[in-house]
JSON list of C-alpha atoms in Angstrom, two decimals:
[
{"chain": "A", "resi": 185, "resn": "ARG", "atom": "CA", "xyz": [116.72, 103.01, 95.70]},
{"chain": "A", "resi": 186, "resn": "ASP", "atom": "CA", "xyz": [113.48, 104.09, 95.01]},
{"chain": "A", "resi": 187, "resn": "TYR", "atom": "CA", "xyz": [110.59, 106.42, 97.27]},
{"chain": "A", "resi": 188, "resn": "ALA", "atom": "CA", "xyz": [107.69, 107.28, 96.77]},
{"chain": "A", "resi": 189, "resn": "ILE", "atom": "CA", "xyz": [105.02, 109.74, 98.93]},
{"chain": "A", "resi": 190, "resn": "ASP", "atom": "CA", "xyz": [101.01, 108.98, 99.22]},
{"chain": "A", "resi": 191, "resn": "ASN", "atom": "CA", "xyz": [98.92, 110.96, 100.84]},
{"chain": "A", "resi": 192, "resn": "ASP", "atom": "CA", "xyz": [94.89, 111.47, 101.29]},
{"chain": "A", "resi": 193, "resn": "ARG", "atom": "CA", "xyz": [92.75, 113.15, 103.59]},
{"chain": "A", "resi": 194, "resn": "THR", "atom": "CA", "xyz": [93.85, 111.50, 106.91]},
{"chain": "A", "resi": 195, "resn": "ILE", "atom": "CA", "xyz": [97.35, 110.46, 106.79]},
{"chain": "A", "resi": 196, "resn": "ALA", "atom": "CA", "xyz": [100.66, 111.03, 104.37]},
{"chain": "A", "resi": 197, "resn": "ILE", "atom": "CA", "xyz": [103.39, 108.32, 104.08]},
{"chain": "A", "resi": 198, "resn": "PHE", "atom": "CA", "xyz": [106.61, 108.89, 102.46]},
{"chain": "A", "resi": 199, "resn": "SER", "atom": "CA", "xyz": [108.51, 105.19, 102.09]},
{"chain": "A", "resi": 200, "resn": "ILE", "atom": "CA", "xyz": [111.75, 103.79, 100.94]},
{"chain": "A", "resi": 201, "resn": "PHE", "atom": "CA", "xyz": [112.13, 100.80, 98.92]},
{"chain": "A", "resi": 202, "resn": "LYS", "atom": "CA", "xyz": [115.17, 98.87, 98.02]},
{"chain": "A", "resi": 203, "resn": "HIS", "atom": "CA", "xyz": [113.56, 98.04, 94.57]},
{"chain": "A", "resi": 204, "resn": "GLY", "atom": "CA", "xyz": [110.45, 98.98, 93.15]},
{"chain": "A", "resi": 205, "resn": "LEU", "atom": "CA", "xyz": [108.38, 96.08, 93.17]},
{"chain": "A", "resi": 206, "resn": "ASP", "atom": "CA", "xyz": [109.25, 95.14, 96.74]},
{"chain": "A", "resi": 207, "resn": "ALA", "atom": "CA", "xyz": [107.44, 96.35, 100.45]},
{"chain": "A", "resi": 208, "resn": "PRO", "atom": "CA", "xyz": [108.80, 99.88, 101.85]},
{"chain": "A", "resi": 209, "resn": "LEU", "atom": "CA", "xyz": [112.15, 98.66, 103.72]},
{"chain": "A", "resi": 210, "resn": "TYR", "atom": "CA", "xyz": [110.99, 102.03, 105.79]},
{"chain": "A", "resi": 211, "resn": "ALA", "atom": "CA", "xyz": [108.46, 104.37, 106.12]},
{"chain": "A", "resi": 212, "resn": "ILE", "atom": "CA", "xyz": [107.58, 107.45, 107.86]},
{"chain": "A", "resi": 213, "resn": "SER", "atom": "CA", "xyz": [103.70, 108.53, 108.40]},
{"chain": "A", "resi": 214, "resn": "LYS", "atom": "CA", "xyz": [102.16, 111.68, 109.27]},
{"chain": "A", "resi": 215, "resn": "THR", "atom": "CA", "xyz": [98.40, 111.83, 110.84]},
{"chain": "A", "resi": 216, "resn": "ARG", "atom": "CA", "xyz": [96.30, 114.47, 112.69]},
{"chain": "A", "resi": 217, "resn": "SER", "atom": "CA", "xyz": [95.46, 113.23, 116.13]},
{"chain": "A", "resi": 218, "resn": "GLN", "atom": "CA", "xyz": [93.65, 115.74, 118.67]},
{"chain": "A", "resi": 219, "resn": "GLY", "atom": "CA", "xyz": [94.17, 118.75, 116.41]},
{"chain": "A", "resi": 220, "resn": "GLU", "atom": "CA", "xyz": [98.12, 117.93, 116.81]},
{"chain": "A", "resi": 221, "resn": "TYR", "atom": "CA", "xyz": [99.86, 115.64, 113.84]},
{"chain": "A", "resi": 222, "resn": "LEU", "atom": "CA", "xyz": [101.75, 112.72, 114.84]},
{"chain": "A", "resi": 223, "resn": "TYR", "atom": "CA", "xyz": [104.55, 111.17, 113.07]},
{"chain": "A", "resi": 224, "resn": "THR", "atom": "CA", "xyz": [105.19, 107.49, 113.12]},
{"chain": "A", "resi": 225, "resn": "PHE", "atom": "CA", "xyz": [108.26, 105.36, 111.82]},
{"chain": "A", "resi": 226, "resn": "TYR", "atom": "CA", "xyz": [108.00, 101.84, 110.52]},
{"chain": "A", "resi": 227, "resn": "GLN", "atom": "CA", "xyz": [110.88, 99.48, 109.45]},
{"chain": "A", "resi": 228, "resn": "ALA", "atom": "CA", "xyz": [109.10, 97.04, 107.20]},
{"chain": "A", "resi": 229, "resn": "SER", "atom": "CA", "xyz": [105.47, 96.44, 109.01]},
{"chain": "A", "resi": 230, "resn": "LEU", "atom": "CA", "xyz": [106.65, 97.20, 112.41]},
{"chain": "A", "resi": 231, "resn": "LYS", "atom": "CA", "xyz": [106.00, 100.11, 114.08]},
{"chain": "A", "resi": 232, "resn": "ILE", "atom": "CA", "xyz": [109.37, 101.26, 115.79]},
{"chain": "A", "resi": 233, "resn": "TYR", "atom": "CA", "xyz": [108.99, 105.10, 117.17]},
{"chain": "A", "resi": 234, "resn": "GLN", "atom": "CA", "xyz": [106.08, 107.61, 117.48]},
{"chain": "A", "resi": 235, "resn": "SER", "atom": "CA", "xyz": [106.61, 111.28, 118.60]},
{"chain": "A", "resi": 236, "resn": "ARG", "atom": "CA", "xyz": [104.50, 114.41, 117.98]},
{"chain": "A", "resi": 237, "resn": "ASN", "atom": "CA", "xyz": [108.07, 115.58, 116.99]},
{"chain": "A", "resi": 238, "resn": "LEU", "atom": "CA", "xyz": [109.29, 115.02, 113.24]},
{"chain": "A", "resi": 239, "resn": "ASP", "atom": "CA", "xyz": [112.90, 115.41, 114.63]},
{"chain": "A", "resi": 240, "resn": "GLU", "atom": "CA", "xyz": [112.48, 112.62, 117.28]},
{"chain": "A", "resi": 241, "resn": "VAL", "atom": "CA", "xyz": [111.16, 110.25, 114.70]},
{"chain": "A", "resi": 242, "resn": "LEU", "atom": "CA", "xyz": [114.09, 110.92, 112.29]},
{"chain": "A", "resi": 243, "resn": "LYS", "atom": "CA", "xyz": [116.51, 110.52, 114.78]},
{"chain": "A", "resi": 244, "resn": "ALA", "atom": "CA", "xyz": [115.03, 107.18, 115.17]},
{"chain": "A", "resi": 245, "resn": "PHE", "atom": "CA", "xyz": [115.43, 106.73, 111.68]},
{"chain": "A", "resi": 246, "resn": "GLU", "atom": "CA", "xyz": [118.66, 107.34, 111.48]},
{"chain": "A", "resi": 247, "resn": "LYS", "atom": "CA", "xyz": [119.80, 105.07, 114.25]},
{"chain": "A", "resi": 248, "resn": "ARG", "atom": "CA", "xyz": [118.21, 101.93, 112.07]},
{"chain": "A", "resi": 249, "resn": "LEU", "atom": "CA", "xyz": [120.42, 102.81, 109.35]},
{"chain": "A", "resi": 250, "resn": "LYS", "atom": "CA", "xyz": [123.69, 100.95, 109.29]},
{"chain": "A", "resi": 251, "resn": "PRO", "atom": "CA", "xyz": [126.65, 101.47, 106.91]},
{"chain": "A", "resi": 252, "resn": "ILE", "atom": "CA", "xyz": [127.12, 98.71, 104.31]},
{"chain": "A", "resi": 253, "resn": "THR", "atom": "CA", "xyz": [130.61, 97.26, 104.89]}
]
């Protein structure tokens, strides 16, 4: 699997790819809203979970992952 970290002045995004040429399978973004950070978890282009607490977003991310059988 591949991953990427992108950022500019307003947002930072950590993306996970199945293959380097595909769209990301998962992404977590960090933005600043009203003086606090806001974390958002995406699966493909769908917004799955949003919180001001990164631990909560990571827990939602863990629930979405399924083992390969």
